[in-house]
């Protein structure tokens, strides 16, 4: 596959769409455990739209016969950047399908288009969010999620063809490399774990990471960031009270400084819930190479890394 350099740059992680077999469990988990605000105007028995801020639909969960990532929505700074990114994707030979007006409206965006990366991970690009409202209110009184220019958090996705897929995100979507972490494999017969972290055009240390192992859900984890350690701790209390399984205990990451834990939500989707994420100068960032994931903690209950 030939890779083209583009003038377009993805600016942030805009939204995530998950497919789930258990929509009712997600309604409870999203609202009563994660503290997201259900957008009741457009949610129904088949699909949930959760808010984290003024955007109408940051986390979209749809009823389906399988549990799977449907799309990661990457924001472009405007129409010009959006069209440049689409042209760059098409130049690689990847198919791009432009979404219709009603599907764009439910995502809270003006226009979007879907495609797949070289590992087959589904993603969308969009520009210009719509339907913004300044009335975010967490049902658990969480004061805010850390979003805005930093985007809704970060996503880690499987990439067994990690070198080719890294080139795609860097050269076609305009991501910059933040860190390249290698850890010994905890599983016999599997390669060393290699996680490559990328920043979009904003100060969040990474909006995307690629993990070189396959993952049946298509999503290794999604990070949501809150503004204080107390919000992290009280969410951990809710996790314990609800008997949700942890994927990893409380800990602090080396590369992005995130103080977080990982919970396994309905359908097996892992959510990292944290605070203190590192902000960088994304235009002048020196990529790091690491062999250590954590300052402390993050005792993994299953062999899935940061
Ligand atoms: Fe993470």
PDB file of C-alpha atoms and ligand atoms in Angstrom:
ATOM      1  CA  UNK A   1       0.000   0.000   0.000  1.00  0.00           C
ATOM      2  CA  UNK A   2       1.362   3.419  -0.862  1.00  0.00           C
ATOM      3  CA  UNK A   3       1.027   6.104   1.760  1.00  0.00           C
ATOM      4  CA  UNK A   4       0.425   9.752   0.960  1.00  0.00           C
ATOM      5  CA  UNK A   5       1.253  12.689   3.145  1.00  0.00           C
ATOM      6  CA  UNK A   6      -1.734  14.927   3.696  1.00  0.00           C
ATOM      7  CA  UNK A   7      -2.249  18.530   4.652  1.00  0.00           C
ATOM      8  CA  UNK A   8      -5.176  17.419   6.810  1.00  0.00           C
ATOM      9  CA  UNK A   9      -4.679  16.643  10.468  1.00  0.00           C
ATOM     10  CA  UNK A  10      -7.080  14.967  12.832  1.00  0.00           C
ATOM     11  CA  UNK A  11      -7.676  17.338  15.729  1.00  0.00           C
ATOM     12  CA  UNK A  12      -9.173  15.073  18.405  1.00  0.00           C
ATOM     13  CA  UNK A  13     -11.161  11.992  19.346  1.00  0.00           C
ATOM     14  CA  UNK A  14     -14.733  13.117  18.740  1.00  0.00           C
ATOM     15  CA  UNK A  15     -16.969  10.139  19.447  1.00  0.00           C
ATOM     16  CA  UNK A  16     -17.052   6.366  19.776  1.00  0.00           C
ATOM     17  CA  UNK A  17     -19.760   4.002  18.550  1.00  0.00           C
ATOM     18  CA  UNK A  18     -20.037   0.586  20.228  1.00  0.00           C
ATOM     19  CA  UNK A  19     -22.299  -2.320  19.330  1.00  0.00           C
ATOM     20  CA  UNK A  20     -23.620  -4.343  22.257  1.00  0.00           C
ATOM     21  CA  UNK A  21     -25.779  -7.371  22.960  1.00  0.00           C
ATOM     22  CA  UNK A  22     -26.970  -5.827  26.218  1.00  0.00           C
ATOM     23  CA  UNK A  23     -28.269  -2.325  25.767  1.00  0.00           C
ATOM     24  CA  UNK A  24     -29.962  -2.254  29.201  1.00  0.00           C
ATOM     25  CA  UNK A  25     -26.716  -3.103  30.977  1.00  0.00           C
ATOM     26  CA  UNK A  26     -25.006  -0.287  29.111  1.00  0.00           C
ATOM     27  CA  UNK A  27     -27.752   2.165  30.060  1.00  0.00           C
ATOM     28  CA  UNK A  28     -27.066   1.456  33.725  1.00  0.00           C
ATOM     29  CA  UNK A  29     -23.281   1.222  33.405  1.00  0.00           C
ATOM     30  CA  UNK A  30     -22.980   4.443  31.406  1.00  0.00           C
ATOM     31  CA  UNK A  31     -25.210   6.530  33.659  1.00  0.00           C
ATOM     32  CA  UNK A  32     -24.922   5.035  37.128  1.00  0.00           C
ATOM     33  CA  UNK A  33     -21.311   3.850  37.099  1.00  0.00           C
ATOM     34  CA  UNK A  34     -19.398   6.036  34.640  1.00  0.00           C
ATOM     35  CA  UNK A  35     -21.549   9.097  35.386  1.00  0.00           C
ATOM     36  CA  UNK A  36     -22.269   9.950  31.766  1.00  0.00           C
ATOM     37  CA  UNK A  37     -25.408  11.932  30.901  1.00  0.00           C
ATOM     38  CA  UNK A  38     -27.903  10.000  28.822  1.00  0.00           C
ATOM     39  CA  UNK A  39     -29.235  12.166  26.018  1.00  0.00           C
ATOM     40  CA  UNK A  40     -32.858  11.131  26.532  1.00  0.00           C
ATOM     41  CA  UNK A  41     -34.129  13.157  23.576  1.00  0.00           C
ATOM     42  CA  UNK A  42     -32.544  10.810  21.051  1.00  0.00           C
ATOM     43  CA  UNK A  43     -31.887   7.629  23.054  1.00  0.00           C
ATOM     44  CA  UNK A  44     -34.351   4.732  22.905  1.00  0.00           C
ATOM     45  CA  UNK A  45     -34.570   0.973  23.539  1.00  0.00           C
ATOM     46  CA  UNK A  46     -32.165   0.245  20.685  1.00  0.00           C
ATOM     47  CA  UNK A  47     -29.543   2.954  20.991  1.00  0.00           C
ATOM     48  CA  UNK A  48     -28.032   5.117  23.687  1.00  0.00           C
ATOM     49  CA  UNK A  49     -26.379   8.491  23.255  1.00  0.00           C
ATOM     50  CA  UNK A  50     -24.222   9.515  26.209  1.00  0.00           C
ATOM     51  CA  UNK A  51     -22.931  13.020  26.792  1.00  0.00           C
ATOM     52  CA  UNK A  52     -19.700  14.026  28.533  1.00  0.00           C
ATOM     53  CA  UNK A  53     -19.907  17.730  27.801  1.00  0.00           C
ATOM     54  CA  UNK A  54     -21.767  20.054  25.449  1.00  0.00           C
ATOM     55  CA  UNK A  55     -21.659  17.537  22.579  1.00  0.00           C
ATOM     56  CA  UNK A  56     -24.936  15.591  22.124  1.00  0.00           C
ATOM     57  CA  UNK A  57     -23.404  12.155  21.561  1.00  0.00           C
ATOM     58  CA  UNK A  58     -19.840  11.409  22.646  1.00  0.00           C
ATOM     59  CA  UNK A  59     -20.446   7.721  23.373  1.00  0.00           C
ATOM     60  CA  UNK A  60     -23.021   5.990  21.185  1.00  0.00           C
ATOM     61  CA  UNK A  61     -24.047   2.434  22.097  1.00  0.00           C
ATOM     62  CA  UNK A  62     -26.249   0.462  19.722  1.00  0.00           C
ATOM     63  CA  UNK A  63     -28.066  -2.828  20.248  1.00  0.00           C
ATOM     64  CA  UNK A  64     -26.615  -5.598  18.075  1.00  0.00           C
ATOM     65  CA  UNK A  65     -26.143  -9.363  17.970  1.00  0.00           C
ATOM     66  CA  UNK A  66     -22.450  -8.977  18.802  1.00  0.00           C
ATOM     67  CA  UNK A  67     -20.232  -6.850  21.015  1.00  0.00           C
ATOM     68  CA  UNK A  68     -17.922  -4.834  18.814  1.00  0.00           C
ATOM     69  CA  UNK A  69     -16.446  -1.442  18.087  1.00  0.00           C
ATOM     70  CA  UNK A  70     -18.457   0.123  15.249  1.00  0.00           C
ATOM     71  CA  UNK A  71     -16.413   3.281  14.754  1.00  0.00           C
ATOM     72  CA  UNK A  72     -14.034   5.767  16.255  1.00  0.00           C
ATOM     73  CA  UNK A  73     -14.953   9.278  15.139  1.00  0.00           C
ATOM     74  CA  UNK A  74     -11.942  11.506  14.488  1.00  0.00           C
ATOM     75  CA  UNK A  75     -12.575  15.226  14.352  1.00  0.00           C
ATOM     76  CA  UNK A  76     -11.106  17.397  11.612  1.00  0.00           C
ATOM     77  CA  UNK A  77     -10.746  21.115  12.251  1.00  0.00           C
ATOM     78  CA  UNK A  78     -13.011  22.115   9.360  1.00  0.00           C
ATOM     79  CA  UNK A  79     -14.322  21.274   5.922  1.00  0.00           C
ATOM     80  CA  UNK A  80     -10.964  21.855   4.218  1.00  0.00           C
ATOM     81  CA  UNK A  81      -9.070  19.544   6.558  1.00  0.00           C
ATOM     82  CA  UNK A  82     -11.873  16.961   6.326  1.00  0.00           C
ATOM     83  CA  UNK A  83     -11.751  16.865   2.534  1.00  0.00           C
ATOM     84  CA  UNK A  84      -7.933  16.694   2.575  1.00  0.00           C
ATOM     85  CA  UNK A  85      -8.037  13.705   4.918  1.00  0.00           C
ATOM     86  CA  UNK A  86     -10.644  11.935   2.761  1.00  0.00           C
ATOM     87  CA  UNK A  87      -8.526  12.510  -0.348  1.00  0.00           C
ATOM     88  CA  UNK A  88      -5.481  11.123   1.455  1.00  0.00           C
ATOM     89  CA  UNK A  89      -7.394   8.009   2.586  1.00  0.00           C
ATOM     90  CA  UNK A  90      -8.654   7.404  -0.947  1.00  0.00           C
ATOM     91  CA  UNK A  91      -5.142   7.794  -2.320  1.00  0.00           C
ATOM     92  CA  UNK A  92      -4.075   4.757  -0.286  1.00  0.00           C
ATOM     93  CA  UNK A  93      -6.715   2.675  -2.075  1.00  0.00           C
ATOM     94  CA  UNK A  94      -8.930   2.385   1.009  1.00  0.00           C
ATOM     95  CA  UNK A  95     -12.660   2.800   0.414  1.00  0.00           C
ATOM     96  CA  UNK A  96     -14.362   5.830   1.946  1.00  0.00           C
ATOM     97  CA  UNK A  97     -18.126   5.936   2.410  1.00  0.00           C
ATOM     98  CA  UNK A  98     -19.711   9.291   3.090  1.00  0.00           C
ATOM     99  CA  UNK A  99     -22.502   9.222   5.666  1.00  0.00           C
ATOM    100  CA  UNK A 100     -26.000  10.556   5.076  1.00  0.00           C
ATOM    101  CA  UNK A 101     -27.580  13.574   6.735  1.00  0.00           C
ATOM    102  CA  UNK A 102     -29.574  11.732   9.389  1.00  0.00           C
ATOM    103  CA  UNK A 103     -26.590   9.596  10.444  1.00  0.00           C
ATOM    104  CA  UNK A 104     -24.502  12.766  10.666  1.00  0.00           C
ATOM    105  CA  UNK A 105     -27.187  14.385  12.810  1.00  0.00           C
ATOM    106  CA  UNK A 106     -27.226  11.498  15.303  1.00  0.00           C
ATOM    107  CA  UNK A 107     -23.442  11.828  15.631  1.00  0.00           C
ATOM    108  CA  UNK A 108     -23.843  15.555  16.217  1.00  0.00           C
ATOM    109  CA  UNK A 109     -21.690  16.500  13.239  1.00  0.00           C
ATOM    110  CA  UNK A 110     -22.133  18.315   9.944  1.00  0.00           C
ATOM    111  CA  UNK A 111     -20.541  15.678   7.705  1.00  0.00           C
ATOM    112  CA  UNK A 112     -18.748  12.400   8.264  1.00  0.00           C
ATOM    113  CA  UNK A 113     -17.255   9.563   6.234  1.00  0.00           C
ATOM    114  CA  UNK A 114     -16.286   6.020   7.234  1.00  0.00           C
ATOM    115  CA  UNK A 115     -13.342   3.835   6.286  1.00  0.00           C
ATOM    116  CA  UNK A 116     -11.028   1.170   7.698  1.00  0.00           C
ATOM    117  CA  UNK A 117      -7.357   1.275   8.624  1.00  0.00           C
ATOM    118  CA  UNK A 118      -4.923  -1.364   7.270  1.00  0.00           C
ATOM    119  CA  UNK A 119      -5.731  -3.650  10.210  1.00  0.00           C
ATOM    120  CA  UNK A 120      -9.440  -3.424   9.377  1.00  0.00           C
ATOM    121  CA  UNK A 121     -10.331  -1.181  12.334  1.00  0.00           C
ATOM    122  CA  UNK A 122     -13.418   0.905  11.490  1.00  0.00           C
ATOM    123  CA  UNK A 123     -13.089   4.649  11.851  1.00  0.00           C
ATOM    124  CA  UNK A 124     -14.854   7.795  10.743  1.00  0.00           C
ATOM    125  CA  UNK A 125     -13.695  11.329  10.128  1.00  0.00           C
ATOM    126  CA  UNK A 126     -15.955  14.336  10.556  1.00  0.00           C
ATOM    127  CA  UNK A 127     -15.991  18.089  10.787  1.00  0.00           C
ATOM    128  CA  UNK A 128     -18.001  20.732  12.638  1.00  0.00           C
ATOM    129  CA  UNK A 129     -19.970  19.488  15.608  1.00  0.00           C
ATOM    130  CA  UNK A 130     -23.662  20.422  15.806  1.00  0.00           C
ATOM    131  CA  UNK A 131     -26.362  20.533  18.452  1.00  0.00           C
ATOM    132  CA  UNK A 132     -23.975  21.732  21.167  1.00  0.00           C
ATOM    133  CA  UNK A 133     -25.611  22.660  24.470  1.00  0.00           C
ATOM    134  CA  UNK A 134     -24.194  24.113  27.672  1.00  0.00           C
ATOM    135  CA  UNK A 135     -26.431  22.082  29.971  1.00  0.00           C
ATOM    136  CA  UNK A 136     -24.264  19.059  30.723  1.00  0.00           C
ATOM    137  CA  UNK A 137     -25.243  17.534  34.038  1.00  0.00           C
ATOM    138  CA  UNK A 138     -23.777  14.240  35.178  1.00  0.00           C
ATOM    139  CA  UNK A 139     -26.384  12.060  36.939  1.00  0.00           C
ATOM    140  CA  UNK A 140     -23.720  11.476  39.603  1.00  0.00           C
ATOM    141  CA  UNK A 141     -22.785  15.158  39.896  1.00  0.00           C
ATOM    142  CA  UNK A 142     -19.342  14.644  38.404  1.00  0.00           C
ATOM    143  CA  UNK A 143     -18.297  18.243  37.848  1.00  0.00           C
ATOM    144  CA  UNK A 144     -16.862  17.609  34.403  1.00  0.00           C
ATOM    145  CA  UNK A 145     -15.085  15.232  32.093  1.00  0.00           C
ATOM    146  CA  UNK A 146     -11.804  16.456  30.629  1.00  0.00           C
ATOM    147  CA  UNK A 147     -12.739  16.989  26.974  1.00  0.00           C
ATOM    148  CA  UNK A 148     -12.855  20.223  24.932  1.00  0.00           C
ATOM    149  CA  UNK A 149      -9.865  20.609  22.638  1.00  0.00           C
ATOM    150  CA  UNK A 150      -8.363  17.461  24.160  1.00  0.00           C
ATOM    151  CA  UNK A 151     -11.201  15.377  22.724  1.00  0.00           C
ATOM    152  CA  UNK A 152     -13.277  12.804  24.610  1.00  0.00           C
ATOM    153  CA  UNK A 153     -10.295  10.706  25.742  1.00  0.00           C
ATOM    154  CA  UNK A 154      -8.179   8.071  24.046  1.00  0.00           C
ATOM    155  CA  UNK A 155      -8.811   4.764  22.342  1.00  0.00           C
ATOM    156  CA  UNK A 156      -6.501   1.762  22.040  1.00  0.00           C
ATOM    157  CA  UNK A 157      -7.205  -0.564  19.139  1.00  0.00           C
ATOM    158  CA  UNK A 158      -5.735  -3.840  17.885  1.00  0.00           C
ATOM    159  CA  UNK A 159      -3.099  -3.661  15.178  1.00  0.00           C
ATOM    160  CA  UNK A 160      -1.286  -6.918  14.440  1.00  0.00           C
ATOM    161  CA  UNK A 161       0.071  -5.130  11.319  1.00  0.00           C
ATOM    162  CA  UNK A 162       1.298  -2.373  13.597  1.00  0.00           C
ATOM    163  CA  UNK A 163       4.029  -0.909  11.407  1.00  0.00           C
ATOM    164  CA  UNK A 164       1.775  -0.507   8.358  1.00  0.00           C
ATOM    165  CA  UNK A 165      -1.106   0.773  10.466  1.00  0.00           C
ATOM    166  CA  UNK A 166       1.175   3.221  12.270  1.00  0.00           C
ATOM    167  CA  UNK A 167       2.221   4.644   8.909  1.00  0.00           C
ATOM    168  CA  UNK A 168      -1.444   5.045   7.966  1.00  0.00           C
ATOM    169  CA  UNK A 169      -2.339   7.035  11.074  1.00  0.00           C
ATOM    170  CA  UNK A 170       0.778   9.184  10.861  1.00  0.00           C
ATOM    171  CA  UNK A 171       0.949   9.866   7.151  1.00  0.00           C
ATOM    172  CA  UNK A 172      -2.706   9.797   6.159  1.00  0.00           C
ATOM    173  CA  UNK A 173      -4.586  11.079   9.222  1.00  0.00           C
ATOM    174  CA  UNK A 174      -1.745  13.268  10.483  1.00  0.00           C
ATOM    175  CA  UNK A 175      -1.122  11.786  13.941  1.00  0.00           C
ATOM    176  CA  UNK A 176       2.232  12.296  15.659  1.00  0.00           C
ATOM    177  CA  UNK A 177       4.089   9.542  17.521  1.00  0.00           C
ATOM    178  CA  UNK A 178       4.196  10.016  21.312  1.00  0.00           C
ATOM    179  CA  UNK A 179       5.684   6.813  22.691  1.00  0.00           C
ATOM    180  CA  UNK A 180       6.615   3.300  21.608  1.00  0.00           C
ATOM    181  CA  UNK A 181       6.272   0.883  24.528  1.00  0.00           C
ATOM    182  CA  UNK A 182       7.446  -2.727  24.465  1.00  0.00           C
ATOM    183  CA  UNK A 183       6.679  -5.154  27.284  1.00  0.00           C
ATOM    184  CA  UNK A 184       7.438  -8.857  27.628  1.00  0.00           C
ATOM    185  CA  UNK A 185       4.553 -11.100  26.668  1.00  0.00           C
ATOM    186  CA  UNK A 186       2.747 -12.593  29.670  1.00  0.00           C
ATOM    187  CA  UNK A 187       1.293 -15.289  27.409  1.00  0.00           C
ATOM    188  CA  UNK A 188       3.332 -18.175  26.012  1.00  0.00           C
ATOM    189  CA  UNK A 189       3.369 -18.238  22.223  1.00  0.00           C
ATOM    190  CA  UNK A 190       2.461 -14.562  21.836  1.00  0.00           C
ATOM    191  CA  UNK A 191       4.924 -11.882  20.715  1.00  0.00           C
ATOM    192  CA  UNK A 192       6.189  -9.178  23.048  1.00  0.00           C
ATOM    193  CA  UNK A 193       3.512  -6.572  23.575  1.00  0.00           C
ATOM    194  CA  UNK A 194       4.150  -3.430  21.565  1.00  0.00           C
ATOM    195  CA  UNK A 195       1.931  -0.411  22.131  1.00  0.00           C
ATOM    196  CA  UNK A 196       2.451   2.665  19.980  1.00  0.00           C
ATOM    197  CA  UNK A 197       0.885   5.899  21.230  1.00  0.00           C
ATOM    198  CA  UNK A 198      -0.091   8.823  18.988  1.00  0.00           C
ATOM    199  CA  UNK A 199      -1.224  12.379  19.586  1.00  0.00           C
ATOM    200  CA  UNK A 200      -3.745  14.195  17.450  1.00  0.00           C
ATOM    201  CA  UNK A 201      -3.428  17.937  16.894  1.00  0.00           C
ATOM    202  CA  UNK A 202      -4.121  18.780  20.552  1.00  0.00           C
ATOM    203  CA  UNK A 203      -2.177  18.609  23.851  1.00  0.00           C
ATOM    204  CA  UNK A 204      -3.447  15.206  25.032  1.00  0.00           C
ATOM    205  CA  UNK A 205      -0.395  12.887  25.235  1.00  0.00           C
ATOM    206  CA  UNK A 206      -2.201  10.286  23.169  1.00  0.00           C
ATOM    207  CA  UNK A 207      -5.617  10.136  21.574  1.00  0.00           C
ATOM    208  CA  UNK A 208      -4.874   6.806  19.898  1.00  0.00           C
ATOM    209  CA  UNK A 209      -2.720   3.782  20.630  1.00  0.00           C
ATOM    210  CA  UNK A 210      -2.119   0.676  18.544  1.00  0.00           C
ATOM    211  CA  UNK A 211      -1.579  -2.658  20.264  1.00  0.00           C
ATOM    212  CA  UNK A 212       0.047  -5.424  18.229  1.00  0.00           C
ATOM    213  CA  UNK A 213      -2.220  -8.237  19.447  1.00  0.00           C
ATOM    214  CA  UNK A 214      -5.624  -9.137  17.979  1.00  0.00           C
ATOM    215  CA  UNK A 215      -8.736  -8.252  19.986  1.00  0.00           C
ATOM    216  CA  UNK A 216     -12.188  -9.685  19.183  1.00  0.00           C
ATOM    217  CA  UNK A 217     -14.013  -6.539  20.328  1.00  0.00           C
ATOM    218  CA  UNK A 218     -11.923  -4.296  18.106  1.00  0.00           C
ATOM    219  CA  UNK A 219     -11.268  -2.049  21.104  1.00  0.00           C
ATOM    220  CA  UNK A 220      -8.557  -2.722  23.694  1.00  0.00           C
ATOM    221  CA  UNK A 221      -9.848   0.094  25.881  1.00  0.00           C
ATOM    222  CA  UNK A 222     -11.393   3.553  25.907  1.00  0.00           C
ATOM    223  CA  UNK A 223     -10.122   6.198  28.336  1.00  0.00           C
ATOM    224  CA  UNK A 224     -12.473   8.688  29.948  1.00  0.00           C
ATOM    225  CA  UNK A 225     -10.806  11.400  32.035  1.00  0.00           C
ATOM    226  CA  UNK A 226     -12.256  13.207  35.044  1.00  0.00           C
ATOM    227  CA  UNK A 227     -10.815  16.192  36.852  1.00  0.00           C
ATOM    228  CA  UNK A 228      -9.771  14.803  40.230  1.00  0.00           C
ATOM    229  CA  UNK A 229      -8.479  11.749  42.034  1.00  0.00           C
ATOM    230  CA  UNK A 230     -11.614  11.832  44.184  1.00  0.00           C
ATOM    231  CA  UNK A 231     -13.786  11.339  41.082  1.00  0.00           C
ATOM    232  CA  UNK A 232     -11.595   8.382  40.102  1.00  0.00           C
ATOM    233  CA  UNK A 233     -11.836   6.918  43.599  1.00  0.00           C
ATOM    234  CA  UNK A 234     -15.591   7.357  43.923  1.00  0.00           C
ATOM    235  CA  UNK A 235     -16.071   5.669  40.551  1.00  0.00           C
ATOM    236  CA  UNK A 236     -13.912   2.816  41.838  1.00  0.00           C
ATOM    237  CA  UNK A 237     -16.275   2.582  44.831  1.00  0.00           C
ATOM    238  CA  UNK A 238     -19.212   2.267  42.414  1.00  0.00           C
ATOM    239  CA  UNK A 239     -17.348  -0.425  40.467  1.00  0.00           C
ATOM    240  CA  UNK A 240     -16.845  -2.440  43.641  1.00  0.00           C
ATOM    241  CA  UNK A 241     -20.440  -1.881  44.808  1.00  0.00           C
ATOM    242  CA  UNK A 242     -21.761  -3.090  41.464  1.00  0.00           C
ATOM    243  CA  UNK A 243     -19.371  -6.052  41.338  1.00  0.00           C
ATOM    244  CA  UNK A 244     -17.970  -5.036  37.978  1.00  0.00           C
ATOM    245  CA  UNK A 245     -14.713  -6.841  37.207  1.00  0.00           C
ATOM    246  CA  UNK A 246     -11.505  -4.847  37.027  1.00  0.00           C
ATOM    247  CA  UNK A 247      -9.112  -5.370  34.151  1.00  0.00           C
ATOM    248  CA  UNK A 248      -6.414  -3.513  36.072  1.00  0.00           C
ATOM    249  CA  UNK A 249      -6.145  -2.044  39.537  1.00  0.00           C
ATOM    250  CA  UNK A 250      -5.514   1.604  40.348  1.00  0.00           C
ATOM    251  CA  UNK A 251      -2.139   2.829  39.135  1.00  0.00           C
ATOM    252  CA  UNK A 252      -0.253   5.607  37.366  1.00  0.00           C
ATOM    253  CA  UNK A 253       1.116   5.292  33.841  1.00  0.00           C
ATOM    254  CA  UNK A 254       4.645   6.418  33.023  1.00  0.00           C
ATOM    255  CA  UNK A 255       4.062   7.929  29.611  1.00  0.00           C
ATOM    256  CA  UNK A 256       0.899   9.988  30.037  1.00  0.00           C
ATOM    257  CA  UNK A 257       0.959  10.234  33.846  1.00  0.00           C
ATOM    258  CA  UNK A 258      -2.669   9.023  33.977  1.00  0.00           C
ATOM    259  CA  UNK A 259      -3.831   7.929  37.418  1.00  0.00           C
ATOM    260  CA  UNK A 260      -6.466   5.361  36.533  1.00  0.00           C
ATOM    261  CA  UNK A 261      -8.048   1.961  36.844  1.00  0.00           C
ATOM    262  CA  UNK A 262      -9.567  -0.260  34.174  1.00  0.00           C
ATOM    263  CA  UNK A 263     -13.056  -1.758  34.487  1.00  0.00           C
ATOM    264  CA  UNK A 264     -14.638  -4.335  32.226  1.00  0.00           C
ATOM    265  CA  UNK A 265     -18.050  -3.068  31.260  1.00  0.00           C
ATOM    266  CA  UNK A 266     -21.007  -4.854  29.638  1.00  0.00           C
ATOM    267  CA  UNK A 267     -20.005  -6.989  26.668  1.00  0.00           C
ATOM    268  CA  UNK A 268     -16.387  -7.058  27.789  1.00  0.00           C
ATOM    269  CA  UNK A 269     -15.458  -3.517  26.750  1.00  0.00           C
ATOM    270  CA  UNK A 270     -12.661  -2.151  28.912  1.00  0.00           C
ATOM    271  CA  UNK A 271     -12.945   1.423  30.150  1.00  0.00           C
ATOM    272  CA  UNK A 272      -9.950   3.223  31.649  1.00  0.00           C
ATOM    273  CA  UNK A 273     -11.178   5.875  34.097  1.00  0.00           C
ATOM    274  CA  UNK A 274      -8.545   8.343  35.161  1.00  0.00           C
ATOM    275  CA  UNK A 275      -7.257  11.819  35.933  1.00  0.00           C
ATOM    276  CA  UNK A 276      -4.003  13.832  35.693  1.00  0.00           C
ATOM    277  CA  UNK A 277      -3.363  13.056  32.010  1.00  0.00           C
ATOM    278  CA  UNK A 278      -0.217  14.687  30.636  1.00  0.00           C
ATOM    279  CA  UNK A 279      -0.582  17.601  28.232  1.00  0.00           C
ATOM    280  CA  UNK A 280       2.142  18.100  25.647  1.00  0.00           C
ATOM    281  CA  UNK A 281       3.197  20.621  23.009  1.00  0.00           C
ATOM    282  CA  UNK A 282       2.039  18.442  20.132  1.00  0.00           C
ATOM    283  CA  UNK A 283       3.902  20.536  17.512  1.00  0.00           C
ATOM    284  CA  UNK A 284       7.281  20.099  19.208  1.00  0.00           C
ATOM    285  CA  UNK A 285       7.131  16.750  20.907  1.00  0.00           C
ATOM    286  CA  UNK A 286      10.093  14.393  21.135  1.00  0.00           C
ATOM    287  CA  UNK A 287       8.855  10.826  20.696  1.00  0.00           C
ATOM    288  CA  UNK A 288       9.892   8.475  23.482  1.00  0.00           C
ATOM    289  CA  UNK A 289      10.705   4.762  23.532  1.00  0.00           C
ATOM    290  CA  UNK A 290       9.716   2.900  26.712  1.00  0.00           C
ATOM    291  CA  UNK A 291      10.028  -0.467  28.364  1.00  0.00           C
ATOM    292  CA  UNK A 292       8.083   0.391  31.492  1.00  0.00           C
ATOM    293  CA  UNK A 293       4.335   1.030  31.561  1.00  0.00           C
ATOM    294  CA  UNK A 294       3.611   2.127  35.115  1.00  0.00           C
ATOM    295  CA  UNK A 295       5.057   4.218  37.913  1.00  0.00           C
ATOM    296  CA  UNK A 296       3.033   2.068  40.316  1.00  0.00           C
ATOM    297  CA  UNK A 297      -0.066  -0.126  40.344  1.00  0.00           C
ATOM    298  CA  UNK A 298      -2.081  -1.223  37.297  1.00  0.00           C
ATOM    299  CA  UNK A 299      -1.904  -4.843  38.296  1.00  0.00           C
ATOM    300  CA  UNK A 300      -3.497  -6.474  35.274  1.00  0.00           C
ATOM    301  CA  UNK A 301      -6.090  -9.112  35.991  1.00  0.00           C
ATOM    302  CA  UNK A 302      -6.015 -10.100  32.313  1.00  0.00           C
ATOM    303  CA  UNK A 303      -3.108  -9.853  29.849  1.00  0.00           C
ATOM    304  CA  UNK A 304      -4.170  -6.636  28.182  1.00  0.00           C
ATOM    305  CA  UNK A 305      -1.785  -3.694  28.533  1.00  0.00           C
ATOM    306  CA  UNK A 306      -2.007   0.068  28.752  1.00  0.00           C
TER     307      UNK A 306
HETATM  308 FE1  LIG B   1      -5.023   4.138  28.257  1.00  0.00          FE
END
